Amino acid sequence: MNDKENFLTQIKLLGKSLVLFSAVIVSICAFILYLVLNPNADIFKATPEISETSSIDTTSTAEISSFEGEIKNGIHVPTGFVEDDGLEAVINNCTNCHSAKLVTQNRMSKENWLATIRWMQETQNLWDLGDDEPLILDYLATNYAPKEKGRRANLEIEDWYELKQ
Ligand code: HEC
């Protein structure tokens, strides 16, 4: 084998490895392209499922809403809830899945508030409210009781004054 032949075989070898090398690069690029263009690929599947369940996960509720924000004229500004005993429990348990407005725009008797809570527990994954339940129910029944419509509330007159003639 002379020098020239030796040189040629080396070139051929180099060529072969180049082809192999580029084939690997092309496959990697194709795989990356596939992942980018197809976000539903198996690799990504786990992530959205985890975040879906965590939105109604009891453990995350404390982080999502804690009792923060100003109270102005007896109204908790960020949510619009009336300030009263149980406000914190209501904010922590009733603003995770829907807006506070869905609560404040409703007016119900205590029985109907309880029925609404039971309905959400049975069909909407609302958790057991535990010790907070009576507190929440009292809060709702007191501050979001049915409004009397046909008739105005009785006047409460504290100081009668005498007519001077
Ligand atoms: C786990 C999620 C979740 C939590 C927490 C939750 N709700 Fe709901 N609630 C729902 C869903 C879902 C609906 C239906 C929403 C819709 O119809 O758009 C709903 C609807 C309602 C409605 C309207 C019912 C109707 O008949 O239209 C009221 C009132 C309500 N919730 C009050 C509350 C109160 C009070 C709390 C706190 C004790 C609470 N929710 C906590 C999921 C939840």
mmCIF file with all atom_site columns, C-alpha atoms and ligand atoms in Angstrom:
data_model
loop_
_atom_site.group_PDB
_atom_site.id
_atom_site.type_symbol
_atom_site.label_atom_id
_atom_site.label_alt_id
_atom_site.label_comp_id
_atom_site.label_asym_id
_atom_site.label_entity_id
_atom_site.label_seq_id
_atom_site.pdbx_PDB_ins_code
_atom_site.Cartn_x
_atom_site.Cartn_y
_atom_site.Cartn_z
_atom_site.occupancy
_atom_site.B_iso_or_equiv
_atom_site.pdbx_formal_charge
_atom_site.auth_seq_id
_atom_site.auth_comp_id
_atom_site.auth_asym_id
_atom_site.auth_atom_id
_atom_site.pdbx_PDB_model_num
ATOM   1   C  CA  . MET A 1 1   ? 0.000   0.000  0.000  1.00 0.00 ? 1   MET A CA  1
ATOM   2   C  CA  . ASN A 1 2   ? 1.579   3.253  -1.082 1.00 0.00 ? 2   ASN A CA  1
ATOM   3   C  CA  . ASP A 1 3   ? 1.059   6.647  0.436  1.00 0.00 ? 3   ASP A CA  1
ATOM   4   C  CA  . LYS A 1 4   ? -1.561  7.644  -2.104 1.00 0.00 ? 4   LYS A CA  1
ATOM   5   C  CA  . GLU A 1 5   ? -3.752  4.565  -1.450 1.00 0.00 ? 5   GLU A CA  1
ATOM   6   C  CA  . ASN A 1 6   ? -3.360  4.996  2.256  1.00 0.00 ? 6   ASN A CA  1
ATOM   7   C  CA  . PHE A 1 7   ? -4.503  8.600  1.950  1.00 0.00 ? 7   PHE A CA  1
ATOM   8   C  CA  . LEU A 1 8   ? -7.546  7.586  -0.143 1.00 0.00 ? 8   LEU A CA  1
ATOM   9   C  CA  . THR A 1 9   ? -8.767  4.975  2.363  1.00 0.00 ? 9   THR A CA  1
ATOM   10  C  CA  . GLN A 1 10  ? -8.500  7.520  5.107  1.00 0.00 ? 10  GLN A CA  1
ATOM   11  C  CA  . ILE A 1 11  ? -10.555 10.005 3.104  1.00 0.00 ? 11  ILE A CA  1
ATOM   12  C  CA  . LYS A 1 12  ? -13.199 7.318  2.472  1.00 0.00 ? 12  LYS A CA  1
ATOM   13  C  CA  . LEU A 1 13  ? -13.312 6.492  6.154  1.00 0.00 ? 13  LEU A CA  1
ATOM   14  C  CA  . LEU A 1 14  ? -13.707 10.164 6.984  1.00 0.00 ? 14  LEU A CA  1
ATOM   15  C  CA  . GLY A 1 15  ? -16.506 10.448 4.417  1.00 0.00 ? 15  GLY A CA  1
ATOM   16  C  CA  . LYS A 1 16  ? -18.325 7.495  5.915  1.00 0.00 ? 16  LYS A CA  1
ATOM   17  C  CA  . SER A 1 17  ? -18.153 8.890  9.426  1.00 0.00 ? 17  SER A CA  1
ATOM   18  C  CA  . LEU A 1 18  ? -19.323 12.263 8.133  1.00 0.00 ? 18  LEU A CA  1
ATOM   19  C  CA  . VAL A 1 19  ? -22.407 10.629 6.608  1.00 0.00 ? 19  VAL A CA  1
ATOM   20  C  CA  . LEU A 1 20  ? -23.098 8.771  9.839  1.00 0.00 ? 20  LEU A CA  1
ATOM   21  C  CA  . PHE A 1 21  ? -22.581 11.916 11.898 1.00 0.00 ? 21  PHE A CA  1
ATOM   22  C  CA  . SER A 1 22  ? -24.947 14.029 9.791  1.00 0.00 ? 22  SER A CA  1
ATOM   23  C  CA  . ALA A 1 23  ? -27.555 11.281 9.893  1.00 0.00 ? 23  ALA A CA  1
ATOM   24  C  CA  . VAL A 1 24  ? -27.495 11.472 13.702 1.00 0.00 ? 24  VAL A CA  1
ATOM   25  C  CA  . ILE A 1 25  ? -27.727 15.289 13.629 1.00 0.00 ? 25  ILE A CA  1
ATOM   26  C  CA  . VAL A 1 26  ? -30.658 15.192 11.197 1.00 0.00 ? 26  VAL A CA  1
ATOM   27  C  CA  . SER A 1 27  ? -32.519 12.693 13.395 1.00 0.00 ? 27  SER A CA  1
ATOM   28  C  CA  . ILE A 1 28  ? -32.019 14.846 16.476 1.00 0.00 ? 28  ILE A CA  1
ATOM   29  C  CA  . CYS A 1 29  ? -33.249 17.927 14.619 1.00 0.00 ? 29  CYS A CA  1
ATOM   30  C  CA  . ALA A 1 30  ? -36.277 16.028 13.322 1.00 0.00 ? 30  ALA A CA  1
ATOM   31  C  CA  . PHE A 1 31  ? -37.093 14.861 16.847 1.00 0.00 ? 31  PHE A CA  1
ATOM   32  C  CA  . ILE A 1 32  ? -36.825 18.389 18.269 1.00 0.00 ? 32  ILE A CA  1
ATOM   33  C  CA  . LEU A 1 33  ? -38.964 19.738 15.424 1.00 0.00 ? 33  LEU A CA  1
ATOM   34  C  CA  . TYR A 1 34  ? -41.547 17.039 16.158 1.00 0.00 ? 34  TYR A CA  1
ATOM   35  C  CA  . LEU A 1 35  ? -41.691 18.038 19.818 1.00 0.00 ? 35  LEU A CA  1
ATOM   36  C  CA  . VAL A 1 36  ? -41.989 21.744 19.005 1.00 0.00 ? 36  VAL A CA  1
ATOM   37  C  CA  . LEU A 1 37  ? -44.676 21.305 16.366 1.00 0.00 ? 37  LEU A CA  1
ATOM   38  C  CA  . ASN A 1 38  ? -46.598 18.674 18.290 1.00 0.00 ? 38  ASN A CA  1
ATOM   39  C  CA  . PRO A 1 39  ? -47.049 19.807 21.888 1.00 0.00 ? 39  PRO A CA  1
ATOM   40  C  CA  . ASN A 1 40  ? -49.364 16.877 22.527 1.00 0.00 ? 40  ASN A CA  1
ATOM   41  C  CA  . ALA A 1 41  ? -46.452 14.489 22.212 1.00 0.00 ? 41  ALA A CA  1
ATOM   42  C  CA  . ASP A 1 42  ? -46.289 12.021 25.093 1.00 0.00 ? 42  ASP A CA  1
ATOM   43  C  CA  . ILE A 1 43  ? -43.402 13.822 26.783 1.00 0.00 ? 43  ILE A CA  1
ATOM   44  C  CA  . PHE A 1 44  ? -45.508 16.899 27.448 1.00 0.00 ? 44  PHE A CA  1
ATOM   45  C  CA  . LYS A 1 45  ? -48.667 15.083 28.460 1.00 0.00 ? 45  LYS A CA  1
ATOM   46  C  CA  . ALA A 1 46  ? -47.922 14.915 32.158 1.00 0.00 ? 46  ALA A CA  1
ATOM   47  C  CA  . THR A 1 47  ? -47.675 18.677 32.693 1.00 0.00 ? 47  THR A CA  1
ATOM   48  C  CA  . PRO A 1 48  ? -51.181 19.961 31.803 1.00 0.00 ? 48  PRO A CA  1
ATOM   49  C  CA  . GLU A 1 49  ? -52.832 17.094 33.686 1.00 0.00 ? 49  GLU A CA  1
ATOM   50  C  CA  . ILE A 1 50  ? -50.994 18.012 36.859 1.00 0.00 ? 50  ILE A CA  1
ATOM   51  C  CA  . SER A 1 51  ? -51.931 21.679 36.602 1.00 0.00 ? 51  SER A CA  1
ATOM   52  C  CA  . GLU A 1 52  ? -55.577 20.837 35.861 1.00 0.00 ? 52  GLU A CA  1
ATOM   53  C  CA  . THR A 1 53  ? -56.009 18.883 39.053 1.00 0.00 ? 53  THR A CA  1
ATOM   54  C  CA  . SER A 1 54  ? -54.013 21.318 41.151 1.00 0.00 ? 54  SER A CA  1
ATOM   55  C  CA  . SER A 1 55  ? -56.488 24.102 40.472 1.00 0.00 ? 55  SER A CA  1
ATOM   56  C  CA  . ILE A 1 56  ? -59.071 22.302 42.571 1.00 0.00 ? 56  ILE A CA  1
ATOM   57  C  CA  . ASP A 1 57  ? -56.580 20.763 44.961 1.00 0.00 ? 57  ASP A CA  1
ATOM   58  C  CA  . THR A 1 58  ? -57.316 21.592 48.579 1.00 0.00 ? 58  THR A CA  1
ATOM   59  C  CA  . THR A 1 59  ? -53.672 21.970 49.504 1.00 0.00 ? 59  THR A CA  1
ATOM   60  C  CA  . SER A 1 60  ? -53.156 24.794 47.020 1.00 0.00 ? 60  SER A CA  1
ATOM   61  C  CA  . THR A 1 61  ? -56.096 26.895 48.166 1.00 0.00 ? 61  THR A CA  1
ATOM   62  C  CA  . ALA A 1 62  ? -54.250 28.570 51.006 1.00 0.00 ? 62  ALA A CA  1
ATOM   63  C  CA  . GLU A 1 63  ? -51.674 29.894 48.567 1.00 0.00 ? 63  GLU A CA  1
ATOM   64  C  CA  . ILE A 1 64  ? -54.183 31.099 45.997 1.00 0.00 ? 64  ILE A CA  1
ATOM   65  C  CA  . SER A 1 65  ? -56.207 33.229 48.334 1.00 0.00 ? 65  SER A CA  1
ATOM   66  C  CA  . SER A 1 66  ? -55.289 34.307 51.771 1.00 0.00 ? 66  SER A CA  1
ATOM   67  C  CA  . PHE A 1 67  ? -57.028 37.088 53.570 1.00 0.00 ? 67  PHE A CA  1
ATOM   68  C  CA  . GLU A 1 68  ? -55.351 40.080 52.060 1.00 0.00 ? 68  GLU A CA  1
ATOM   69  C  CA  . GLY A 1 69  ? -56.514 43.411 50.842 1.00 0.00 ? 69  GLY A CA  1
ATOM   70  C  CA  . GLU A 1 70  ? -58.127 46.508 52.107 1.00 0.00 ? 70  GLU A CA  1
ATOM   71  C  CA  . ILE A 1 71  ? -61.498 46.782 53.844 1.00 0.00 ? 71  ILE A CA  1
ATOM   72  C  CA  . LYS A 1 72  ? -63.306 49.953 52.833 1.00 0.00 ? 72  LYS A CA  1
ATOM   73  C  CA  . ASN A 1 73  ? -66.720 50.943 54.177 1.00 0.00 ? 73  ASN A CA  1
ATOM   74  C  CA  . GLY A 1 74  ? -67.226 47.405 55.494 1.00 0.00 ? 74  GLY A CA  1
ATOM   75  C  CA  . ILE A 1 75  ? -66.433 45.815 52.124 1.00 0.00 ? 75  ILE A CA  1
ATOM   76  C  CA  . HIS A 1 76  ? -63.392 43.670 51.408 1.00 0.00 ? 76  HIS A CA  1
ATOM   77  C  CA  . VAL A 1 77  ? -62.198 45.520 48.316 1.00 0.00 ? 77  VAL A CA  1
ATOM   78  C  CA  . PRO A 1 78  ? -60.597 42.724 46.227 1.00 0.00 ? 78  PRO A CA  1
ATOM   79  C  CA  . THR A 1 79  ? -63.613 40.400 46.517 1.00 0.00 ? 79  THR A CA  1
ATOM   80  C  CA  . GLY A 1 80  ? -66.562 42.657 47.345 1.00 0.00 ? 80  GLY A CA  1
ATOM   81  C  CA  . PHE A 1 81  ? -67.493 40.538 50.369 1.00 0.00 ? 81  PHE A CA  1
ATOM   82  C  CA  . VAL A 1 82  ? -69.093 42.201 53.375 1.00 0.00 ? 82  VAL A CA  1
ATOM   83  C  CA  . GLU A 1 83  ? -66.810 42.372 56.401 1.00 0.00 ? 83  GLU A CA  1
ATOM   84  C  CA  . ASP A 1 84  ? -68.110 40.065 59.123 1.00 0.00 ? 84  ASP A CA  1
ATOM   85  C  CA  . ASP A 1 85  ? -67.165 37.020 61.169 1.00 0.00 ? 85  ASP A CA  1
ATOM   86  C  CA  . GLY A 1 86  ? -66.228 34.229 58.786 1.00 0.00 ? 86  GLY A CA  1
ATOM   87  C  CA  . LEU A 1 87  ? -65.011 36.513 56.022 1.00 0.00 ? 87  LEU A CA  1
ATOM   88  C  CA  . GLU A 1 88  ? -61.602 34.882 55.988 1.00 0.00 ? 88  GLU A CA  1
ATOM   89  C  CA  . ALA A 1 89  ? -63.053 31.362 55.772 1.00 0.00 ? 89  ALA A CA  1
ATOM   90  C  CA  . VAL A 1 90  ? -65.341 32.446 52.953 1.00 0.00 ? 90  VAL A CA  1
ATOM   91  C  CA  . ILE A 1 91  ? -62.487 34.046 51.009 1.00 0.00 ? 91  ILE A CA  1
ATOM   92  C  CA  . ASN A 1 92  ? -60.337 30.960 51.503 1.00 0.00 ? 92  ASN A CA  1
ATOM   93  C  CA  . ASN A 1 93  ? -63.034 28.484 50.474 1.00 0.00 ? 93  ASN A CA  1
ATOM   94  C  CA  . CYS A 1 94  ? -65.336 30.255 48.059 1.00 0.00 ? 94  CYS A CA  1
ATOM   95  C  CA  . THR A 1 95  ? -63.148 32.185 45.636 1.00 0.00 ? 95  THR A CA  1
ATOM   96  C  CA  . ASN A 1 96  ? -60.994 29.368 44.279 1.00 0.00 ? 96  ASN A CA  1
ATOM   97  C  CA  . CYS A 1 97  ? -63.203 28.046 41.508 1.00 0.00 ? 97  CYS A CA  1
ATOM   98  C  CA  . HIS A 1 98  ? -65.340 31.002 40.578 1.00 0.00 ? 98  HIS A CA  1
ATOM   99  C  CA  . SER A 1 99  ? -65.449 34.701 41.177 1.00 0.00 ? 99  SER A CA  1
ATOM   100 C  CA  . ALA A 1 100 ? -66.633 36.042 44.525 1.00 0.00 ? 100 ALA A CA  1
ATOM   101 C  CA  . LYS A 1 101 ? -69.319 37.794 42.520 1.00 0.00 ? 101 LYS A CA  1
ATOM   102 C  CA  . LEU A 1 102 ? -71.110 34.493 41.942 1.00 0.00 ? 102 LEU A CA  1
ATOM   103 C  CA  . VAL A 1 103 ? -71.495 34.347 45.730 1.00 0.00 ? 103 VAL A CA  1
ATOM   104 C  CA  . THR A 1 104 ? -72.292 38.008 46.420 1.00 0.00 ? 104 THR A CA  1
ATOM   105 C  CA  . GLN A 1 105 ? -74.886 38.295 43.664 1.00 0.00 ? 105 GLN A CA  1
ATOM   106 C  CA  . ASN A 1 106 ? -76.867 35.476 45.280 1.00 0.00 ? 106 ASN A CA  1
ATOM   107 C  CA  . ARG A 1 107 ? -79.251 35.811 48.197 1.00 0.00 ? 107 ARG A CA  1
ATOM   108 C  CA  . MET A 1 108 ? -80.503 32.704 49.939 1.00 0.00 ? 108 MET A CA  1
ATOM   109 C  CA  . SER A 1 109 ? -81.801 31.327 53.158 1.00 0.00 ? 109 SER A CA  1
ATOM   110 C  CA  . LYS A 1 110 ? -79.450 29.256 55.298 1.00 0.00 ? 110 LYS A CA  1
ATOM   111 C  CA  . GLU A 1 111 ? -81.018 26.026 54.022 1.00 0.00 ? 111 GLU A CA  1
ATOM   112 C  CA  . ASN A 1 112 ? -80.473 27.063 50.434 1.00 0.00 ? 112 ASN A CA  1
ATOM   113 C  CA  . TRP A 1 113 ? -76.879 28.119 51.065 1.00 0.00 ? 113 TRP A CA  1
ATOM   114 C  CA  . LEU A 1 114 ? -76.294 24.697 52.588 1.00 0.00 ? 114 LEU A CA  1
ATOM   115 C  CA  . ALA A 1 115 ? -77.985 23.049 49.608 1.00 0.00 ? 115 ALA A CA  1
ATOM   116 C  CA  . THR A 1 116 ? -75.771 25.029 47.224 1.00 0.00 ? 116 THR A CA  1
ATOM   117 C  CA  . ILE A 1 117 ? -72.678 23.939 49.133 1.00 0.00 ? 117 ILE A CA  1
ATOM   118 C  CA  . ARG A 1 118 ? -73.829 20.305 49.105 1.00 0.00 ? 118 ARG A CA  1
ATOM   119 C  CA  . TRP A 1 119 ? -74.524 20.552 45.389 1.00 0.00 ? 119 TRP A CA  1
ATOM   120 C  CA  . MET A 1 120 ? -71.003 21.867 44.747 1.00 0.00 ? 120 MET A CA  1
ATOM   121 C  CA  . GLN A 1 121 ? -69.569 19.122 46.944 1.00 0.00 ? 121 GLN A CA  1
ATOM   122 C  CA  . GLU A 1 122 ? -71.456 16.440 45.040 1.00 0.00 ? 122 GLU A CA  1
ATOM   123 C  CA  . THR A 1 123 ? -70.949 17.720 41.519 1.00 0.00 ? 123 THR A CA  1
ATOM   124 C  CA  . GLN A 1 124 ? -68.164 20.322 41.457 1.00 0.00 ? 124 GLN A CA  1
ATOM   125 C  CA  . ASN A 1 125 ? -65.426 18.823 43.631 1.00 0.00 ? 125 ASN A CA  1
ATOM   126 C  CA  . LEU A 1 126 ? -65.932 21.249 46.486 1.00 0.00 ? 126 LEU A CA  1
ATOM   127 C  CA  . TRP A 1 127 ? -64.104 19.884 49.492 1.00 0.00 ? 127 TRP A CA  1
ATOM   128 C  CA  . ASP A 1 128 ? -65.441 19.211 52.979 1.00 0.00 ? 128 ASP A CA  1
ATOM   129 C  CA  . LEU A 1 129 ? -65.514 22.586 54.722 1.00 0.00 ? 129 LEU A CA  1
ATOM   130 C  CA  . GLY A 1 130 ? -64.941 20.945 58.104 1.00 0.00 ? 130 GLY A CA  1
ATOM   131 C  CA  . ASP A 1 131 ? -65.083 23.207 61.145 1.00 0.00 ? 131 ASP A CA  1
ATOM   132 C  CA  . ASP A 1 132 ? -65.448 26.235 58.911 1.00 0.00 ? 132 ASP A CA  1
ATOM   133 C  CA  . GLU A 1 133 ? -68.828 25.117 57.573 1.00 0.00 ? 133 GLU A CA  1
ATOM   134 C  CA  . PRO A 1 134 ? -71.042 26.567 60.338 1.00 0.00 ? 134 PRO A CA  1
ATOM   135 C  CA  . LEU A 1 135 ? -69.016 29.780 60.251 1.00 0.00 ? 135 LEU A CA  1
ATOM   136 C  CA  . ILE A 1 136 ? -69.377 30.075 56.495 1.00 0.00 ? 136 ILE A CA  1
ATOM   137 C  CA  . LEU A 1 137 ? -73.085 29.249 56.607 1.00 0.00 ? 137 LEU A CA  1
ATOM   138 C  CA  . ASP A 1 138 ? -73.736 31.868 59.290 1.00 0.00 ? 138 ASP A CA  1
ATOM   139 C  CA  . TYR A 1 139 ? -71.767 34.421 57.340 1.00 0.00 ? 139 TYR A CA  1
ATOM   140 C  CA  . LEU A 1 140 ? -73.706 33.725 54.136 1.00 0.00 ? 140 LEU A CA  1
ATOM   141 C  CA  . ALA A 1 141 ? -77.121 33.512 55.753 1.00 0.00 ? 141 ALA A CA  1
ATOM   142 C  CA  . THR A 1 142 ? -76.538 36.756 57.638 1.00 0.00 ? 142 THR A CA  1
ATOM   143 C  CA  . ASN A 1 143 ? -74.984 38.864 54.923 1.00 0.00 ? 143 ASN A CA  1
ATOM   144 C  CA  . TYR A 1 144 ? -76.546 37.339 51.832 1.00 0.00 ? 144 TYR A CA  1
ATOM   145 C  CA  . ALA A 1 145 ? -80.042 36.604 53.061 1.00 0.00 ? 145 ALA A CA  1
ATOM   146 C  CA  . PRO A 1 146 ? -83.018 36.910 50.721 1.00 0.00 ? 146 PRO A CA  1
ATOM   147 C  CA  . LYS A 1 147 ? -83.982 40.528 50.252 1.00 0.00 ? 147 LYS A CA  1
ATOM   148 C  CA  . GLU A 1 148 ? -87.511 41.414 51.152 1.00 0.00 ? 148 GLU A CA  1
ATOM   149 C  CA  . LYS A 1 149 ? -88.969 42.809 48.017 1.00 0.00 ? 149 LYS A CA  1
ATOM   150 C  CA  . GLY A 1 150 ? -92.584 43.885 48.166 1.00 0.00 ? 150 GLY A CA  1
ATOM   151 C  CA  . ARG A 1 151 ? -92.276 45.688 51.437 1.00 0.00 ? 151 ARG A CA  1
ATOM   152 C  CA  . ARG A 1 152 ? -89.725 47.967 53.010 1.00 0.00 ? 152 ARG A CA  1
ATOM   153 C  CA  . ALA A 1 153 ? -88.209 47.041 56.367 1.00 0.00 ? 153 ALA A CA  1
ATOM   154 C  CA  . ASN A 1 154 ? -89.890 48.406 59.477 1.00 0.00 ? 154 ASN A CA  1
ATOM   155 C  CA  . LEU A 1 155 ? -88.594 51.750 60.621 1.00 0.00 ? 155 LEU A CA  1
ATOM   156 C  CA  . GLU A 1 156 ? -86.665 51.620 63.822 1.00 0.00 ? 156 GLU A CA  1
ATOM   157 C  CA  . ILE A 1 157 ? -87.141 54.856 65.660 1.00 0.00 ? 157 ILE A CA  1
ATOM   158 C  CA  . GLU A 1 158 ? -84.805 55.345 68.537 1.00 0.00 ? 158 GLU A CA  1
ATOM   159 C  CA  . ASP A 1 159 ? -85.423 58.915 69.524 1.00 0.00 ? 159 ASP A CA  1
ATOM   160 C  CA  . TRP A 1 160 ? -88.919 60.278 69.332 1.00 0.00 ? 160 TRP A CA  1
ATOM   161 C  CA  . TYR A 1 161 ? -88.992 63.995 69.200 1.00 0.00 ? 161 TYR A CA  1
ATOM   162 C  CA  . GLU A 1 162 ? -91.786 66.188 70.428 1.00 0.00 ? 162 GLU A CA  1
ATOM   163 C  CA  . LEU A 1 163 ? -93.479 68.578 68.114 1.00 0.00 ? 163 LEU A CA  1
ATOM   164 C  CA  . LYS A 1 164 ? -93.070 72.122 69.274 1.00 0.00 ? 164 LYS A CA  1
ATOM   165 C  CA  . GLN A 1 165 ? -95.932 74.392 68.492 1.00 0.00 ? 165 GLN A CA  1
HETATM 166 C  C1  . HEC B 2 .   ? -64.273 23.272 43.919 1.00 0.00 ? 1   HEC B C1  1
HETATM 167 C  C2  . HEC B 2 .   ? -64.746 24.419 43.234 1.00 0.00 ? 1   HEC B C2  1
HETATM 168 C  C3  . HEC B 2 .   ? -65.734 25.319 43.949 1.00 0.00 ? 1   HEC B C3  1
HETATM 169 C  C4  . HEC B 2 .   ? -65.594 25.917 45.172 1.00 0.00 ? 1   HEC B C4  1
HETATM 170 C  C5  . HEC B 2 .   ? -64.408 25.860 46.097 1.00 0.00 ? 1   HEC B C5  1
HETATM 171 C  C6  . HEC B 2 .   ? -66.795 26.653 45.403 1.00 0.00 ? 1   HEC B C6  1
HETATM 172 N  N1  . HEC B 2 .   ? -67.628 26.533 44.339 1.00 0.00 ? 1   HEC B N1  1
HETATM 173 FE FE1 . HEC B 2 .   ? -69.382 27.490 44.084 1.00 0.00 ? 1   HEC B FE1 1
HETATM 174 N  N2  . HEC B 2 .   ? -69.571 26.663 42.260 1.00 0.00 ? 1   HEC B N2  1
HETATM 175 C  C7  . HEC B 2 .   ? -68.647 25.863 41.645 1.00 0.00 ? 1   HEC B C7  1
HETATM 176 C  C8  . HEC B 2 .   ? -69.058 25.626 40.273 1.00 0.00 ? 1   HEC B C8  1
HETATM 177 C  C9  . HEC B 2 .   ? -68.285 24.800 39.260 1.00 0.00 ? 1   HEC B C9  1
HETATM 178 C  C10 . HEC B 2 .   ? -70.252 26.325 40.103 1.00 0.00 ? 1   HEC B C10 1
HETATM 179 C  C11 . HEC B 2 .   ? -71.080 26.444 38.851 1.00 0.00 ? 1   HEC B C11 1
HETATM 180 C  C12 . HEC B 2 .   ? -70.502 27.636 38.131 1.00 0.00 ? 1   HEC B C12 1
HETATM 181 C  C13 . HEC B 2 .   ? -71.313 28.049 36.974 1.00 0.00 ? 1   HEC B C13 1
HETATM 182 O  O1  . HEC B 2 .   ? -72.469 27.645 36.862 1.00 0.00 ? 1   HEC B O1  1
HETATM 183 O  O2  . HEC B 2 .   ? -70.743 28.806 36.175 1.00 0.00 ? 1   HEC B O2  1
HETATM 184 C  C14 . HEC B 2 .   ? -70.547 26.982 41.353 1.00 0.00 ? 1   HEC B C14 1
HETATM 185 C  C15 . HEC B 2 .   ? -71.643 27.783 41.573 1.00 0.00 ? 1   HEC B C15 1
HETATM 186 C  C16 . HEC B 2 .   ? -71.901 28.485 42.728 1.00 0.00 ? 1   HEC B C16 1
HETATM 187 C  C17 . HEC B 2 .   ? -73.053 29.307 42.942 1.00 0.00 ? 1   HEC B C17 1
HETATM 188 C  C18 . HEC B 2 .   ? -74.183 29.551 41.972 1.00 0.00 ? 1   HEC B C18 1
HETATM 189 C  C19 . HEC B 2 .   ? -75.147 28.415 42.139 1.00 0.00 ? 1   HEC B C19 1
HETATM 190 C  C20 . HEC B 2 .   ? -76.321 28.559 41.231 1.00 0.00 ? 1   HEC B C20 1
HETATM 191 O  O3  . HEC B 2 .   ? -77.300 27.891 41.525 1.00 0.00 ? 1   HEC B O3  1
HETATM 192 O  O4  . HEC B 2 .   ? -76.224 29.299 40.261 1.00 0.00 ? 1   HEC B O4  1
HETATM 193 C  C21 . HEC B 2 .   ? -72.978 29.827 44.195 1.00 0.00 ? 1   HEC B C21 1
HETATM 194 C  C22 . HEC B 2 .   ? -73.949 30.732 44.888 1.00 0.00 ? 1   HEC B C22 1
HETATM 195 C  C23 . HEC B 2 .   ? -71.734 29.314 44.757 1.00 0.00 ? 1   HEC B C23 1
HETATM 196 N  N3  . HEC B 2 .   ? -71.101 28.506 43.831 1.00 0.00 ? 1   HEC B N3  1
HETATM 197 C  C24 . HEC B 2 .   ? -71.296 29.602 46.030 1.00 0.00 ? 1   HEC B C24 1
HETATM 198 C  C25 . HEC B 2 .   ? -70.131 29.095 46.568 1.00 0.00 ? 1   HEC B C25 1
HETATM 199 C  C26 . HEC B 2 .   ? -69.759 29.276 47.960 1.00 0.00 ? 1   HEC B C26 1
HETATM 200 C  C27 . HEC B 2 .   ? -70.552 30.035 48.990 1.00 0.00 ? 1   HEC B C27 1
HETATM 201 C  C28 . HEC B 2 .   ? -68.574 28.632 48.112 1.00 0.00 ? 1   HEC B C28 1
HETATM 202 C  C29 . HEC B 2 .   ? -67.770 28.491 49.386 1.00 0.00 ? 1   HEC B C29 1
HETATM 203 C  C30 . HEC B 2 .   ? -68.369 27.702 50.424 1.00 0.00 ? 1   HEC B C30 1
HETATM 204 C  C31 . HEC B 2 .   ? -68.200 28.054 46.822 1.00 0.00 ? 1   HEC B C31 1
HETATM 205 N  N4  . HEC B 2 .   ? -69.185 28.334 45.919 1.00 0.00 ? 1   HEC B N4  1
HETATM 206 C  C32 . HEC B 2 .   ? -67.042 27.354 46.576 1.00 0.00 ? 1   HEC B C32 1
HETATM 207 C  C33 . HEC B 2 .   ? -67.502 25.365 42.185 1.00 0.00 ? 1   HEC B C33 1
HETATM 208 C  C34 . HEC B 2 .   ? -67.007 25.729 43.419 1.00 0.00 ? 1   HEC B C34 1
#
